[in-house]
Structure formats: structure tokens, C-alpha cells
PDB file of C-alpha atoms in Angstrom:
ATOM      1  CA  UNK A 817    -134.502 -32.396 140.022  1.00  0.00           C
ATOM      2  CA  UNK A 818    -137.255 -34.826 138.421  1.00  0.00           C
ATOM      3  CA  UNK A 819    -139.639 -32.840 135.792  1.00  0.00           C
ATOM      4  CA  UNK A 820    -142.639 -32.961 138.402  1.00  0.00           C
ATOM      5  CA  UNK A 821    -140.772 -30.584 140.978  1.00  0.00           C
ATOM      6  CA  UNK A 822    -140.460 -27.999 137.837  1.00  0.00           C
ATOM      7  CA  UNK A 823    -143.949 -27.743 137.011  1.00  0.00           C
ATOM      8  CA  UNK A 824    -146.302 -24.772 137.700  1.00  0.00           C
ATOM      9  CA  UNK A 825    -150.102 -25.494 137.490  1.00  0.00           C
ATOM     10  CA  UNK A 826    -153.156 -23.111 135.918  1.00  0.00           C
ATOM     11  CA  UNK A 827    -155.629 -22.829 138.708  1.00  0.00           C
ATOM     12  CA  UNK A 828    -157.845 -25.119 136.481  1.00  0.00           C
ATOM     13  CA  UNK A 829    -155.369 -27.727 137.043  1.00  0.00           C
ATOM     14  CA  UNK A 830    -154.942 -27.166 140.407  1.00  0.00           C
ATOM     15  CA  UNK A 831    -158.624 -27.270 141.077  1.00  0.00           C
ATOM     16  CA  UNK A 832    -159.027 -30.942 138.768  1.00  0.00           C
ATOM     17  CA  UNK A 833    -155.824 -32.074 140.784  1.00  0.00           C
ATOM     18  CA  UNK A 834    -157.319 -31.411 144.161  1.00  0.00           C
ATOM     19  CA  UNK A 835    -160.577 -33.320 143.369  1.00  0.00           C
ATOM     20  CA  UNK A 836    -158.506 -36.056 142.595  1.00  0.00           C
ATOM     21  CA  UNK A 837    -156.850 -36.518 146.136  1.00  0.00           C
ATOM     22  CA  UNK A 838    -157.237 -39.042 147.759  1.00  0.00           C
ATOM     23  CA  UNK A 839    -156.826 -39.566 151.844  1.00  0.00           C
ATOM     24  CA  UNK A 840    -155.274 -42.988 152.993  1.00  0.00           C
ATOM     25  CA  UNK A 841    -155.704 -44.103 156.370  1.00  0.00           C
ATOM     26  CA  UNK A 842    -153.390 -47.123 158.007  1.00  0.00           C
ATOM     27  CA  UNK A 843    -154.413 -50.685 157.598  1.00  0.00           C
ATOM     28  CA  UNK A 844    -153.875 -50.747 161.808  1.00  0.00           C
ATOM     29  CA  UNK A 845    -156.415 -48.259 162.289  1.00  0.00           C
ATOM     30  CA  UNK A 846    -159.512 -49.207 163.844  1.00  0.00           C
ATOM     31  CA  UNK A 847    -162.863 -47.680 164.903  1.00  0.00           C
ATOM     32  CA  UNK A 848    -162.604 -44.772 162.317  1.00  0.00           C
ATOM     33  CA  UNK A 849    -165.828 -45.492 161.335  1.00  0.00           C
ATOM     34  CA  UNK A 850    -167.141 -41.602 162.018  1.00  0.00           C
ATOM     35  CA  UNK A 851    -164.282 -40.672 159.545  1.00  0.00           C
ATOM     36  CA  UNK A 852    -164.850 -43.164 156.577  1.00  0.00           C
ATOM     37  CA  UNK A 853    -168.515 -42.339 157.042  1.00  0.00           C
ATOM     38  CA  UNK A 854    -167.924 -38.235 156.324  1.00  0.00           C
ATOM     39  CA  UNK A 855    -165.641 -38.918 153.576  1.00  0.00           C
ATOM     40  CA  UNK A 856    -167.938 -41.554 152.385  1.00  0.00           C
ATOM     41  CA  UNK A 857    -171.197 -38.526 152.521  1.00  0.00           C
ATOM     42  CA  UNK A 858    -169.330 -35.924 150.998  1.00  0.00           C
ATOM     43  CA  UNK A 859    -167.541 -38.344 147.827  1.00  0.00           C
ATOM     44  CA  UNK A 860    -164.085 -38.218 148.983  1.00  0.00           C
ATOM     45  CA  UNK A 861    -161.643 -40.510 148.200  1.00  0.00           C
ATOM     46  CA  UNK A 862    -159.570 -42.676 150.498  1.00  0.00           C
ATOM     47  CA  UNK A 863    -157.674 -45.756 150.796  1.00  0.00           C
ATOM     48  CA  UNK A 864    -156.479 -48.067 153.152  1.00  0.00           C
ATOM     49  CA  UNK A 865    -152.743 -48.863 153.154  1.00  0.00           C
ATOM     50  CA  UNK A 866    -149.679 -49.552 155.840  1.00  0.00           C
ATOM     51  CA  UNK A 867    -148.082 -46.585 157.007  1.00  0.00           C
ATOM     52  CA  UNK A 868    -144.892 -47.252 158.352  1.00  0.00           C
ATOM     53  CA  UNK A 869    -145.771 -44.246 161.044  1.00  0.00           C
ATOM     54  CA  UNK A 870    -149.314 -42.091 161.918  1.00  0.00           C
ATOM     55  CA  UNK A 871    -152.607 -42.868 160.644  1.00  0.00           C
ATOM     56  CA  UNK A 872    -153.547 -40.489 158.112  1.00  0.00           C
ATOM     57  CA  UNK A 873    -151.707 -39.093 155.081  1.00  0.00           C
ATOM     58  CA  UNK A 874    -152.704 -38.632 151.422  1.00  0.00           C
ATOM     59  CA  UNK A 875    -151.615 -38.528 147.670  1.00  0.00           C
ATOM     60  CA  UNK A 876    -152.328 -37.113 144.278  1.00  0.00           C
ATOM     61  CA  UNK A 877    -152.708 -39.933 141.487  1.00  0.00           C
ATOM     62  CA  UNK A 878    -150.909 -40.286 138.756  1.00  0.00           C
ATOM     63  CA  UNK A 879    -152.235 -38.167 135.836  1.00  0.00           C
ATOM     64  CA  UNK A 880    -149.929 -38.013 132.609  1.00  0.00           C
ATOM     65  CA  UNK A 881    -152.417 -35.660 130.800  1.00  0.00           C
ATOM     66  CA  UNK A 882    -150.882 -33.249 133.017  1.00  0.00           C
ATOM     67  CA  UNK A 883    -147.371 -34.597 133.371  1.00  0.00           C
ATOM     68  CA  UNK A 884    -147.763 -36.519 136.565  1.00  0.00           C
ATOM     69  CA  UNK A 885    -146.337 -39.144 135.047  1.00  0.00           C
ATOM     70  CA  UNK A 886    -146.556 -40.946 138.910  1.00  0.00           C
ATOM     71  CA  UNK A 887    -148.365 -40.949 142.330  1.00  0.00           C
ATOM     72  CA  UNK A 888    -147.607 -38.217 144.259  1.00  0.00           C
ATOM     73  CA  UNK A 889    -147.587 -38.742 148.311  1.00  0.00           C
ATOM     74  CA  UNK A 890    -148.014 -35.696 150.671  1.00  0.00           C
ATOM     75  CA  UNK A 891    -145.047 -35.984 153.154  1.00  0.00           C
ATOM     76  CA  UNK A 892    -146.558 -35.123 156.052  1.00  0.00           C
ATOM     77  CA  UNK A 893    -149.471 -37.498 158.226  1.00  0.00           C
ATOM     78  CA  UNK A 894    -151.931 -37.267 161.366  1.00  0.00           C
ATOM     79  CA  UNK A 895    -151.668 -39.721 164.387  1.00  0.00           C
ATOM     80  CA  UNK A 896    -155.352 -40.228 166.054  1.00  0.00           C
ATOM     81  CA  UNK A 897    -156.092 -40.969 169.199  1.00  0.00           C
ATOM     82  CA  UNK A 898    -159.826 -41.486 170.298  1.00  0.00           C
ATOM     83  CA  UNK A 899    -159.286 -39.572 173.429  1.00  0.00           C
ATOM     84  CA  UNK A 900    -157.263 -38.060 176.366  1.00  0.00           C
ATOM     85  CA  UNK A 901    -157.416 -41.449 178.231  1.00  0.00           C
ATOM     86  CA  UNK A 902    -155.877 -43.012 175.232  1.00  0.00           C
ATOM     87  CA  UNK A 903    -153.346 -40.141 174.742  1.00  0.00           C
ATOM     88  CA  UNK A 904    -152.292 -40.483 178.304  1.00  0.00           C
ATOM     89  CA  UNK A 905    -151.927 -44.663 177.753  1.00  0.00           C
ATOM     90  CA  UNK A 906    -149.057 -43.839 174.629  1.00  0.00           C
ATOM     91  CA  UNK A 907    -147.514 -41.367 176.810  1.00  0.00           C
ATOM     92  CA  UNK A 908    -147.261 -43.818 179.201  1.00  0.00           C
ATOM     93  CA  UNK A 909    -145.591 -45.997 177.132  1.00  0.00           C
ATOM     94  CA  UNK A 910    -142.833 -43.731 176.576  1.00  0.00           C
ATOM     95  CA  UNK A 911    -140.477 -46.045 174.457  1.00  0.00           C
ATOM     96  CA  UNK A 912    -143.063 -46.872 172.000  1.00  0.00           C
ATOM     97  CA  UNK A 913    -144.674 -43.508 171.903  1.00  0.00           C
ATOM     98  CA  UNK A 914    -141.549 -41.500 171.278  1.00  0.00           C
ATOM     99  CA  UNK A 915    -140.310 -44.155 168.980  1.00  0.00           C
ATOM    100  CA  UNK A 916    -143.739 -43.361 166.827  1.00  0.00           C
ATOM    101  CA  UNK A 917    -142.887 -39.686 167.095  1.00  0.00           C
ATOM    102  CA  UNK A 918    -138.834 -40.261 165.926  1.00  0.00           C
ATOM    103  CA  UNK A 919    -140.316 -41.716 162.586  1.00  0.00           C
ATOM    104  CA  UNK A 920    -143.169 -39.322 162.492  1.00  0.00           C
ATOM    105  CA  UNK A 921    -140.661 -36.237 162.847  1.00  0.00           C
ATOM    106  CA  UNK A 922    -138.934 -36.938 159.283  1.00  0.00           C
ATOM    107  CA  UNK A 923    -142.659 -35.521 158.126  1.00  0.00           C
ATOM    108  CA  UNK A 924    -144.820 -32.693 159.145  1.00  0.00           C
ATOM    109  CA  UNK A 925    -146.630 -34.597 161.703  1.00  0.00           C
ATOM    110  CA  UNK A 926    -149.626 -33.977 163.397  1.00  0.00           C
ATOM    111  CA  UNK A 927    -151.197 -35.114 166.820  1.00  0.00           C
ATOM    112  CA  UNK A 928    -154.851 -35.320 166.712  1.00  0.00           C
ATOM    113  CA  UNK A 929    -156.906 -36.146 170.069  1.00  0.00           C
ATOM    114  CA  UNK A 930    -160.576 -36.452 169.548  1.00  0.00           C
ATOM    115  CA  UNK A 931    -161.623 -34.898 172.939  1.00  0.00           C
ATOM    116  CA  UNK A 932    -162.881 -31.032 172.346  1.00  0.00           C
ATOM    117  CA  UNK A 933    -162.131 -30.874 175.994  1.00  0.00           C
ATOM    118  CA  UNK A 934    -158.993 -32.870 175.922  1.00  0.00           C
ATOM    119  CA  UNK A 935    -156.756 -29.797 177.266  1.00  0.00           C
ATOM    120  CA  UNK A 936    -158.923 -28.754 179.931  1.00  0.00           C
ATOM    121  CA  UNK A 937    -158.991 -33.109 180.954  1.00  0.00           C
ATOM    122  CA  UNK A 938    -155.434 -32.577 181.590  1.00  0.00           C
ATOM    123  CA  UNK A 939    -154.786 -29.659 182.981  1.00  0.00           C
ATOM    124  CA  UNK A 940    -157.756 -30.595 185.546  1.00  0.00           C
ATOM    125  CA  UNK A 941    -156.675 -34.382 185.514  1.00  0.00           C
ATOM    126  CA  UNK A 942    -160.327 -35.721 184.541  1.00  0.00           C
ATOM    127  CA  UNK A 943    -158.799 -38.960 182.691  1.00  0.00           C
ATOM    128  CA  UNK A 944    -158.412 -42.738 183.452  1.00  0.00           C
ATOM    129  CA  UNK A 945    -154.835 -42.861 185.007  1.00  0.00           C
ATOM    130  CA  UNK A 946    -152.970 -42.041 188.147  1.00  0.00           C
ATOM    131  CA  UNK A 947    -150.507 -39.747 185.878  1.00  0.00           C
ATOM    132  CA  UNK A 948    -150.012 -36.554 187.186  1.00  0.00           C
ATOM    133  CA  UNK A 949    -151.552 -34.046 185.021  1.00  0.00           C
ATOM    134  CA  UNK A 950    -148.601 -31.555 185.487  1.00  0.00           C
ATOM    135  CA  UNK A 951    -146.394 -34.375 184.383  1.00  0.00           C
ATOM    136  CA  UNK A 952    -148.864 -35.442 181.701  1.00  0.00           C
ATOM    137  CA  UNK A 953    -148.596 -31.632 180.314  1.00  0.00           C
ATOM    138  CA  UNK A 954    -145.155 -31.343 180.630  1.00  0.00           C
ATOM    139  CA  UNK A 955    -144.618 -34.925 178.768  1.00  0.00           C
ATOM    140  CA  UNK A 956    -147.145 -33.493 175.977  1.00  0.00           C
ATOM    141  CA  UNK A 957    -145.232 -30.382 176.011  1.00  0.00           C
ATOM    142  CA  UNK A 958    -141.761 -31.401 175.811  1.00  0.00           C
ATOM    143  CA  UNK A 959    -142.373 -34.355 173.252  1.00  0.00           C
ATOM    144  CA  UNK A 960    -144.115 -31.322 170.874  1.00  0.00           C
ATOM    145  CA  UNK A 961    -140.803 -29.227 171.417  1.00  0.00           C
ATOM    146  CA  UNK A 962    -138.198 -32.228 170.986  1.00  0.00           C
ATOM    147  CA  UNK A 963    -140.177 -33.802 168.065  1.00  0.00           C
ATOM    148  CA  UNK A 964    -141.533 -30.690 166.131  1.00  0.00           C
ATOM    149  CA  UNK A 965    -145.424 -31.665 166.143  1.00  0.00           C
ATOM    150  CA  UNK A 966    -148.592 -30.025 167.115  1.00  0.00           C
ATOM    151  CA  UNK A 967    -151.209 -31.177 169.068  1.00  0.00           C
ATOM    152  CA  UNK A 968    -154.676 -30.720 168.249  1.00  0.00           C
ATOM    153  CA  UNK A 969    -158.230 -31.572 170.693  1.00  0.00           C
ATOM    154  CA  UNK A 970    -161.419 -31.554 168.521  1.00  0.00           C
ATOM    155  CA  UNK A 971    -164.583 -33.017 168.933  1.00  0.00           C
ATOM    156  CA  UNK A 972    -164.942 -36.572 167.163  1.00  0.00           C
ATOM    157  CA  UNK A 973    -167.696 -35.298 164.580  1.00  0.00           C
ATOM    158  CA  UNK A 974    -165.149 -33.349 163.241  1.00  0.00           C
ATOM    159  CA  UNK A 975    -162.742 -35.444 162.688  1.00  0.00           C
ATOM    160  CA  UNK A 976    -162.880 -36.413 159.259  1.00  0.00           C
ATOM    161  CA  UNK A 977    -163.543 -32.899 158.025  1.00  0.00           C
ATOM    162  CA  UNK A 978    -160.188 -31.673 159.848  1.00  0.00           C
ATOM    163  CA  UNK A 979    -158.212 -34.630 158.357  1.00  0.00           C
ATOM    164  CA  UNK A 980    -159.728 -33.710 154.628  1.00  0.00           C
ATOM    165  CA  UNK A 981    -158.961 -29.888 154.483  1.00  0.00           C
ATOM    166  CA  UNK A 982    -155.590 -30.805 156.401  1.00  0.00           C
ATOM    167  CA  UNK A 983    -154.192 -32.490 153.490  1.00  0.00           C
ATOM    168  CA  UNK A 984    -156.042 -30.698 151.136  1.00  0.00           C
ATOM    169  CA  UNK A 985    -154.611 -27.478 151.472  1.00  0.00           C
ATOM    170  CA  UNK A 986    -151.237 -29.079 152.073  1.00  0.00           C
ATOM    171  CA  UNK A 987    -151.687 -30.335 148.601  1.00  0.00           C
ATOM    172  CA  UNK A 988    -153.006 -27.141 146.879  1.00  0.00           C
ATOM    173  CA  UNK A 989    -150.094 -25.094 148.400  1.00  0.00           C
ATOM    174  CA  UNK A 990    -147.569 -27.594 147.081  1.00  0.00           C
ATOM    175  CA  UNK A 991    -149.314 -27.474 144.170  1.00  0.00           C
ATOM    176  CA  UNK A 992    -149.540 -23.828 143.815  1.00  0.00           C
ATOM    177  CA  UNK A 993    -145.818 -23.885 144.064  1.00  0.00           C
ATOM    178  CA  UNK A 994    -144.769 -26.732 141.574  1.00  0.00           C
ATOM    179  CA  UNK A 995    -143.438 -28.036 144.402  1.00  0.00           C
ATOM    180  CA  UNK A 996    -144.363 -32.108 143.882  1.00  0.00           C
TER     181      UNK A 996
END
């Protein structure tokens, strides 16, 4: 067991460690604009680096004045899709859409739609594609089960404030238990 995972943190140090996380998005993202553009308002850090799988994830830096001698990466990350229509295009493409979700399994993993009305598209079948939207749902449904991930529908505005306080309490409760 390296020295990090023994560590237990004063609140005081948990509180300076979470203001130094920082969120890293995936070099292939694109039009995350919205998101760069609330962490950019609201002084929060972020990065852009490959990600072998998803599009969001996040570390603690190093910081040997408290014996984080290294940096720290959360092992869990977000996949983003910019809508239902999109969604339905990856599920489409089964092979490469449950190859993302093999690698994205190994990690807490976390399927974000920006659509606030993203379930209600489906179940009704208001998106671009002749997919059944019984089929759709029980693709959706099944890869969730099989694959051990959640799916989440929220308007695009929120976006980067979801992704933020996603990670950020991941990291606090690791923290909290001097688990890192």
C-alpha cells in the first residue's frame, strides 16, 4: 500500500485540496465551448489531455507540503453527448459504442446526454433516426445493466456545473477517507 492510500486529511486540507482540482476534458472533444466557458466564469481549473475512454475526468496535483508526493487521478469519467440524436447515432453503432463502454466500465462511468428532455425524446421517438424508440430504450437500458453506468439528460447550461460538483465530491469523499 503506497503512503498516499494511508493518509487521513484535517478538513482544512481537504478544503485547500479540493480548490486545487482540476477537471480535464479529452483532446477529441469538440464544441464544449458552454463547459470551458462556466469553468472559465467561476475560476476552475481544467486541462486538456487524451483519455484513452469518456470525455471528462479529473485529478488532484501533486502537493508534497501535504505528502502528495504525485498527481492524483480520479478513476472514474463522464462521456458527453450533445443530444438524443447523437446518443441514438453511438447506439447505432453498436461495435464502437459498446467497445467505448467495455473500457469505460473498468471506472465509475457516467453517461451524460445534454437534452433535459432526452428521456421523454425516446420514449415518444422525437429524434433524427428510424430506430425504434422501444428498441432505442431497451438498447439504453440493457447497455446500463451489462456495463454498470448511469445515464443522465440535463439541459446544456448545466453542463459544466454537473461535470464540476461530479468530480468534486468524488474527490472530497476519497479524500475524506484517505483513500488516494
Amino acid at each position: 500500500m503506497n503512503l498516499a492510500a494511508q493518509m487521513k486529511f484535517s478538513d482544512a486540507e481537504i478544503k485547500q485540496l479540493e480548490k486545487s482540482l482540476i477537471i480535464i476534458y479529452d483532446t477529441r472533444e469538440k464544441e464544449n465551448k458552454h463547459v470551458t466557458d462556466y469553468f472559465d466564469k467561476r475560476k476552475i481549473r481544467y486541462e486538456k489531455q487524451t483519455m484513452k475512454t469518456g470525455d471528462y475526468s479529473a485529478y488532484l496535483p501533486k502537493n508534497p507540503e501535504l505528502g502528495i508526493m504525485r498527481d492524483i487521478y480520479l478513476n472514474a469519467v463522464i462521456e458527453r453527448k450533445n443530444s438524443v440524436n447523437e446518443l441514438v447515432q453511438s447506439i447505432k453503432n453498436r461495435t464502437t459504442f459498446e467497445n467505448e463502454l467495455i473500457r469505460g466500465s473498468k471506472n465509475p462511468f457516467l453517461l451524460l446526454v445534454e437534452d433535459g428532455d432526452g428521456y421523454k425524446r425516446i420514449l415518444t421517438g422525437k429524434y433524427v433516426s428510424d430506430y425504434n424508440q422501444k428498441a432505442l430504450l431497451g438498447s439504453l437500458k440493457s447497455f446500463e445493466a451489462r456495463y454498470n453506468f448511469t445515464t443522465v439528460f440535463l439541459d446544456s447550461k448545466l453542463t459544466g456545473n454537473y461535470i464540476y460538483f461530479h468530480f468534486l465530491y468524488r474527490a472530497k469523499e476519497l479524500l475524506k477517507g484517505g483513500v488516494i
